Amino acid sequence: MTAVRRARDLARSALPKSVGERLPAAPPQEVTELLHDKRFQAAVAEQATEQGRPEEEVWSEVKGYLHEMSAAHDERTSQGWVRMGEWFLRAYDVLVDEDDMHALKRLDRSHSLALAFSHRSYLDGMVIPNALAARRFSPTYTFGGANLNLPVIGTVASRTGLIFIRRSTQEIPVYRLALRSYIRQMVTNKRNMAWSIEGGRTRTGKLRPPVHGILKYLTDTVDGEEAPDVQVVPVSVVYDQLHEVSLMTEEARGGSKTPEDWRWLVRFARLQRNRLGRAYLTVGEPFSLRERMAELEADGVTGHAAVERVALDISHRLNRATPVTVTAIVSLSLLGADRALTVDEVLETVEPLAAYIDARKWPVAGAADLRDRSTIRRALAELARSGVLTAYDGGTEPVWKIGDDQHLVAAFYRNTVIHILVERAIGELALLTVSELEPDAELPAGGELQVGWEEAKRMRDLLKFEFFFPSRAGFEDDLRTELQLLVGEGVTEMTPVRARELLVNARPHLAHLVLRPFLDAYLVLADRLADRGDSPVDEDDLLKDSLAVGQQWALQRRVASAESISLELFRTAMALARHKGLLDGGEGVGSAREAFAAELREAVRRVNVIGEIAGEPVQVVLPETKSEPQPQDAS
């Protein structure tokens, strides 16, 4: 049976027998209750007055939107949907932390759960509901993009709790009113809801910046003494490998996104025929949304700023809940080497990483032993089978390397774990800065150690659009923890000689493995920006130019790896440049752009020094510029 016939048969098997039964005989409970709710009626009347439109016309519009987004849980349809989900997930064994699920089940009995999940695959929308349904949770209503509302299958999905919503609603105030009210009614009825806090799939493997739409409506819902509460639950789903990563990396190189239609769905279904290991579902620490909003209000944080803080809370908890996969560690090892390695060489690279992960008590997916030879060899074989690695066994022993044009794919897997390594990598750069101080250097109050803290904070500001960092105070606490791991005790002072000694003896060295791909990408964009002098910038043109010159630099080894040549990384670099006011033209902006490029060039130089200390051969040739202005003060 072909994939298309299988997909259609599974979808149709879930439909009611008669055409007349395709939609519920009556609107879902939430819609019926809203239409009779006096507060909602008043809000619709107010909207009509604001727009100067007849109330009957606005009512017709709002009813259409409610019908469009409403969802139900039909038992027969849901059972068929679960079977289809299991078929789509046939490439994986799904591992779930049962202790986490047991604790969450207790919350489910008395609260509405808002499950904010990380989004790495279209499969997430099947992994999470299936896992909850198998453990007899209350039905889950999942928000998905209206672009996935395909004929036949969209009808089925809406009867299994999938709420299709539009992505761009800024110009549709009535739609926003309908969605906000619908969500409020769902919480009032203690429904469980799930949505991607990122708003869409990550193209890099790490969490994207949070999108605030659904969360804003939830915070509006819990506002007020009589308002219902909701428990926010971070849910992480991570995979050993994903078939769709190669398509996303093509987009990162400038390719067009494939539109979601039946042909796309069939191709996606066919890909799942090939086994790819495991999918891991883990639950982060839940929290009361109403209590968190009250805490922020007591601290003077209200409105949109409070929503942003809650979104960052969720993102931090998602990162803490995401386990380390063997695939990620092996990818990190081979990307850092960028040459063929034997299994013993991979183990040698992984050993200090495993020790560090143990020391920081980060969870490892499936409780895998990262030091186990057979575990590492199996990961190498699986990555070679899917084409991410190439294997050569014609010599004295087999060796593996990243395949041609597969660096972005390997980077995707590495980036699922990168959040646990960033602060250690920044700490290494801070130590290097102290070690390079001249004997007669003028020092701030606090001496050499303060120089290190300031450098770390500067790097935090440089990368703040790329990673989720704690507050400045929390960031400094984390760096002290990292330093204590290196030294074995608390540190109150530092000298250049001591900093150099710590760096040379440190295991593992991470700055060149973790930060260089991002800094290289930033440098490409900063160089192209500086080339424009004081002129205003067309952002699309800047991205296109960066992609073309980046490919040239990769060929010339001016950047360490082809993984840096990514539109996703260039867009983040552009966001930083925009934040610094470097995209608008004007007198003097050219000098500021040159300073930005010089700052990044210096950061890349220092990352390369860490690579040299780690024993990596120096192959990168840094590009020259017209001048060497002093780096900007990142503060």
mmCIF file of C-alpha atoms in Angstrom, residues 103-289:
data_model
loop_
_atom_site.group_PDB
_atom_site.id
_atom_site.type_symbol
_atom_site.label_atom_id
_atom_site.label_comp_id
_atom_site.label_asym_id
_atom_site.label_seq_id
_atom_site.Cartn_x
_atom_site.Cartn_y
_atom_site.Cartn_z
ATOM 1 C CA ALA A 103 3.230 14.234 38.869
ATOM 2 C CA LEU A 104 1.570 16.043 35.954
ATOM 3 C CA LYS A 105 -1.453 13.736 36.131
ATOM 4 C CA ARG A 106 -2.134 14.984 39.660
ATOM 5 C CA LEU A 107 -2.221 18.579 38.368
ATOM 6 C CA ASP A 108 -4.483 17.518 35.512
ATOM 7 C CA ARG A 109 -7.207 16.482 37.948
ATOM 8 C CA SER A 110 -7.748 20.011 39.254
ATOM 9 C CA HIS A 111 -6.276 22.522 36.812
ATOM 10 C CA SER A 112 -6.336 23.663 33.236
ATOM 11 C CA LEU A 113 -2.893 22.804 31.833
ATOM 12 C CA ALA A 114 -1.202 25.097 29.309
ATOM 13 C CA LEU A 115 1.466 22.908 27.707
ATOM 14 C CA ALA A 116 4.104 25.128 26.094
ATOM 15 C CA PHE A 117 6.263 22.877 23.929
ATOM 16 C CA SER A 118 9.486 23.247 22.004
ATOM 17 C CA HIS A 119 8.944 22.792 18.271
ATOM 18 C CA ARG A 120 11.516 20.831 16.294
ATOM 19 C CA SER A 121 9.206 18.824 14.056
ATOM 20 C CA TYR A 122 5.701 18.556 12.663
ATOM 21 C CA LEU A 123 5.649 15.290 14.619
ATOM 22 C CA ASP A 124 5.513 17.202 17.931
ATOM 23 C CA GLY A 125 1.767 17.646 17.418
ATOM 24 C CA MET A 126 1.403 13.859 17.431
ATOM 25 C CA VAL A 127 3.961 12.912 20.091
ATOM 26 C CA ILE A 128 2.444 15.089 22.834
ATOM 27 C CA PRO A 129 -1.309 14.346 22.435
ATOM 28 C CA ASN A 130 -0.643 10.628 21.908
ATOM 29 C CA ALA A 131 1.528 10.425 25.025
ATOM 30 C CA LEU A 132 -1.116 12.202 27.118
ATOM 31 C CA ALA A 133 -4.020 10.211 25.697
ATOM 32 C CA ALA A 134 -2.219 6.920 26.385
ATOM 33 C CA ARG A 135 -1.990 7.945 30.053
ATOM 34 C CA ARG A 136 -5.650 9.004 30.237
ATOM 35 C CA PHE A 137 -5.118 12.736 30.688
ATOM 36 C CA SER A 138 -8.015 15.070 30.086
ATOM 37 C CA PRO A 139 -8.352 15.787 26.329
ATOM 38 C CA THR A 140 -5.739 18.190 24.971
ATOM 39 C CA TYR A 141 -6.556 20.996 22.545
ATOM 40 C CA THR A 142 -3.523 21.863 20.401
ATOM 41 C CA PHE A 143 -3.056 25.142 18.523
ATOM 42 C CA GLY A 144 -1.699 24.742 15.003
ATOM 43 C CA GLY A 145 -1.170 26.980 11.997
ATOM 44 C CA ALA A 146 -4.075 27.422 9.584
ATOM 45 C CA ASN A 147 -1.638 26.425 6.805
ATOM 46 C CA LEU A 148 -2.015 22.815 8.034
ATOM 47 C CA ASN A 149 -5.803 22.823 7.632
ATOM 48 C CA LEU A 150 -5.743 20.537 4.582
ATOM 49 C CA PRO A 151 -8.845 19.097 2.932
ATOM 50 C CA VAL A 152 -10.244 15.966 4.631
ATOM 51 C CA ILE A 153 -7.440 15.677 7.162
ATOM 52 C CA GLY A 154 -8.137 19.159 8.525
ATOM 53 C CA THR A 155 -11.766 18.185 9.150
ATOM 54 C CA VAL A 156 -10.596 15.105 11.019
ATOM 55 C CA ALA A 157 -7.995 17.010 13.019
ATOM 56 C CA SER A 158 -10.486 19.620 14.239
ATOM 57 C CA ARG A 159 -12.544 16.776 15.751
ATOM 58 C CA THR A 160 -9.500 15.600 17.733
ATOM 59 C CA GLY A 161 -8.810 18.909 19.481
ATOM 60 C CA LEU A 162 -6.626 20.651 16.877
ATOM 61 C CA ILE A 163 -7.408 24.381 16.784
ATOM 62 C CA PHE A 164 -6.323 25.968 13.506
ATOM 63 C CA ILE A 165 -5.362 29.621 13.948
ATOM 64 C CA ARG A 166 -4.097 32.292 11.587
ATOM 65 C CA ARG A 167 -0.564 33.572 11.991
ATOM 66 C CA SER A 168 -1.041 37.205 10.934
ATOM 67 C CA THR A 169 -3.948 38.868 12.737
ATOM 68 C CA GLN A 170 -2.710 42.401 13.347
ATOM 69 C CA GLU A 171 -5.193 43.824 10.859
ATOM 70 C CA ILE A 172 -8.123 41.660 12.037
ATOM 71 C CA PRO A 173 -9.246 42.968 15.462
ATOM 72 C CA VAL A 174 -12.460 40.928 15.417
ATOM 73 C CA TYR A 175 -10.439 37.739 14.922
ATOM 74 C CA ARG A 176 -8.241 38.611 17.896
ATOM 75 C CA LEU A 177 -11.339 39.244 20.012
ATOM 76 C CA ALA A 178 -12.755 35.842 19.026
ATOM 77 C CA LEU A 179 -9.506 34.002 19.776
ATOM 78 C CA ARG A 180 -8.919 35.764 23.105
ATOM 79 C CA SER A 181 -12.468 35.009 24.221
ATOM 80 C CA TYR A 182 -12.290 31.397 23.017
ATOM 81 C CA ILE A 183 -9.111 30.790 25.008
ATOM 82 C CA ARG A 184 -10.650 32.390 28.113
ATOM 83 C CA GLN A 185 -13.640 30.097 27.840
ATOM 84 C CA MET A 186 -11.363 27.060 27.405
ATOM 85 C CA VAL A 187 -9.530 27.932 30.641
ATOM 86 C CA THR A 188 -12.821 28.566 32.441
ATOM 87 C CA ASN A 189 -13.904 25.050 31.434
ATOM 88 C CA LYS A 190 -10.547 23.643 32.650
ATOM 89 C CA ARG A 191 -9.509 22.444 29.199
ATOM 90 C CA ASN A 192 -5.904 21.454 28.574
ATOM 91 C CA MET A 193 -4.191 23.408 25.768
ATOM 92 C CA ALA A 194 -0.876 22.926 23.981
ATOM 93 C CA TRP A 195 1.014 25.351 21.747
ATOM 94 C CA SER A 196 4.517 26.036 20.503
ATOM 95 C CA ILE A 197 6.080 28.862 22.529
ATOM 96 C CA GLU A 198 8.379 29.444 19.522
ATOM 97 C CA GLY A 199 5.468 29.954 17.138
ATOM 98 C CA GLY A 200 7.023 27.650 14.535
ATOM 99 C CA ARG A 201 9.685 24.999 14.046
ATOM 100 C CA THR A 202 13.261 25.864 14.877
ATOM 101 C CA ARG A 203 15.560 25.857 11.841
ATOM 102 C CA THR A 204 18.744 25.643 13.922
ATOM 103 C CA GLY A 205 17.903 23.000 16.568
ATOM 104 C CA LYS A 206 17.966 25.388 19.516
ATOM 105 C CA LEU A 207 14.997 27.260 20.908
ATOM 106 C CA ARG A 208 13.794 30.236 18.891
ATOM 107 C CA PRO A 209 12.775 33.479 20.621
ATOM 108 C CA PRO A 210 9.324 33.045 22.164
ATOM 109 C CA VAL A 211 6.195 34.314 20.443
ATOM 110 C CA HIS A 212 3.781 36.023 22.807
ATOM 111 C CA GLY A 213 0.363 35.716 21.104
ATOM 112 C CA ILE A 214 -1.225 32.709 22.862
ATOM 113 C CA LEU A 215 0.589 33.516 26.100
ATOM 114 C CA LYS A 216 -0.764 37.088 26.045
ATOM 115 C CA TYR A 217 -4.326 35.772 25.790
ATOM 116 C CA LEU A 218 -3.654 33.367 28.671
ATOM 117 C CA THR A 219 -2.290 36.154 30.889
ATOM 118 C CA ASP A 220 -5.386 38.244 30.089
ATOM 119 C CA THR A 221 -7.507 35.269 31.150
ATOM 120 C CA VAL A 222 -5.964 34.905 34.628
ATOM 121 C CA ASP A 223 -6.100 38.658 35.343
ATOM 122 C CA GLY A 224 -8.509 39.525 38.167
ATOM 123 C CA GLU A 225 -9.490 38.130 41.564
ATOM 124 C CA GLU A 226 -12.299 35.942 40.196
ATOM 125 C CA ALA A 227 -10.356 34.851 37.113
ATOM 126 C CA PRO A 228 -9.551 31.149 36.597
ATOM 127 C CA ASP A 229 -5.960 30.006 36.946
ATOM 128 C CA VAL A 230 -3.891 27.893 34.592
ATOM 129 C CA GLN A 231 -0.791 25.795 35.223
ATOM 130 C CA VAL A 232 1.882 26.459 32.599
ATOM 131 C CA VAL A 233 3.789 23.263 31.765
ATOM 132 C CA PRO A 234 6.989 23.390 29.661
ATOM 133 C CA VAL A 235 7.214 20.259 27.481
ATOM 134 C CA SER A 236 10.367 19.353 25.572
ATOM 135 C CA VAL A 237 10.411 16.935 22.638
ATOM 136 C CA VAL A 238 13.789 16.053 21.148
ATOM 137 C CA TYR A 239 14.727 13.405 18.586
ATOM 138 C CA ASP A 240 17.818 11.350 17.834
ATOM 139 C CA GLN A 241 17.397 12.431 14.202
ATOM 140 C CA LEU A 242 14.708 13.990 12.009
ATOM 141 C CA HIS A 243 14.003 13.405 8.328
ATOM 142 C CA GLU A 244 12.811 16.995 7.838
ATOM 143 C CA VAL A 245 16.048 18.644 9.009
ATOM 144 C CA SER A 246 17.622 18.447 5.552
ATOM 145 C CA LEU A 247 14.671 20.394 4.102
ATOM 146 C CA MET A 248 14.988 23.075 6.787
ATOM 147 C CA THR A 249 18.719 23.450 6.164
ATOM 148 C CA GLU A 250 18.018 23.995 2.457
ATOM 149 C CA GLU A 251 15.847 26.935 3.528
ATOM 150 C CA ALA A 252 18.724 28.195 5.687
ATOM 151 C CA ARG A 253 20.871 28.290 2.541
ATOM 152 C CA GLY A 254 18.297 30.396 0.713
ATOM 153 C CA GLY A 255 15.904 27.745 -0.619
ATOM 154 C CA SER A 256 12.129 28.234 -0.689
ATOM 155 C CA LYS A 257 9.882 26.660 1.920
ATOM 156 C CA THR A 258 7.786 23.780 0.588
ATOM 157 C CA PRO A 259 4.072 24.659 0.886
ATOM 158 C CA GLU A 260 1.993 22.346 3.071
ATOM 159 C CA ASP A 261 -0.471 20.436 0.870
ATOM 160 C CA TRP A 262 -1.411 16.807 0.242
ATOM 161 C CA ARG A 263 1.710 16.187 -1.842
ATOM 162 C CA TRP A 264 3.848 17.574 0.957
ATOM 163 C CA LEU A 265 2.025 15.374 3.485
ATOM 164 C CA VAL A 266 2.567 12.244 1.398
ATOM 165 C CA ARG A 267 6.287 12.993 1.011
ATOM 166 C CA PHE A 268 6.522 13.594 4.754
ATOM 167 C CA ALA A 269 4.733 10.306 5.468
ATOM 168 C CA ARG A 270 7.030 8.371 3.143
ATOM 169 C CA LEU A 271 10.102 9.693 4.918
ATOM 170 C CA GLN A 272 8.948 8.115 8.172
ATOM 171 C CA ARG A 273 9.433 4.620 6.728
ATOM 172 C CA ASN A 274 13.091 4.743 7.686
ATOM 173 C CA ARG A 275 13.895 4.209 11.359
ATOM 174 C CA LEU A 276 15.656 7.096 13.107
ATOM 175 C CA GLY A 277 15.954 5.983 16.733
ATOM 176 C CA ARG A 278 14.038 7.572 19.572
ATOM 177 C CA ALA A 279 11.937 10.605 20.421
ATOM 178 C CA TYR A 280 12.192 11.840 24.014
ATOM 179 C CA LEU A 281 9.369 13.683 25.783
ATOM 180 C CA THR A 282 10.260 15.392 29.066
ATOM 181 C CA VAL A 283 8.298 17.764 31.274
ATOM 182 C CA GLY A 284 9.747 20.899 32.831
ATOM 183 C CA GLU A 285 8.759 22.499 36.115
ATOM 184 C CA PRO A 286 5.097 23.686 36.004
ATOM 185 C CA PHE A 287 4.019 26.981 37.563
ATOM 186 C CA SER A 288 0.829 28.896 38.302
ATOM 187 C CA LEU A 289 0.395 31.644 35.717
#
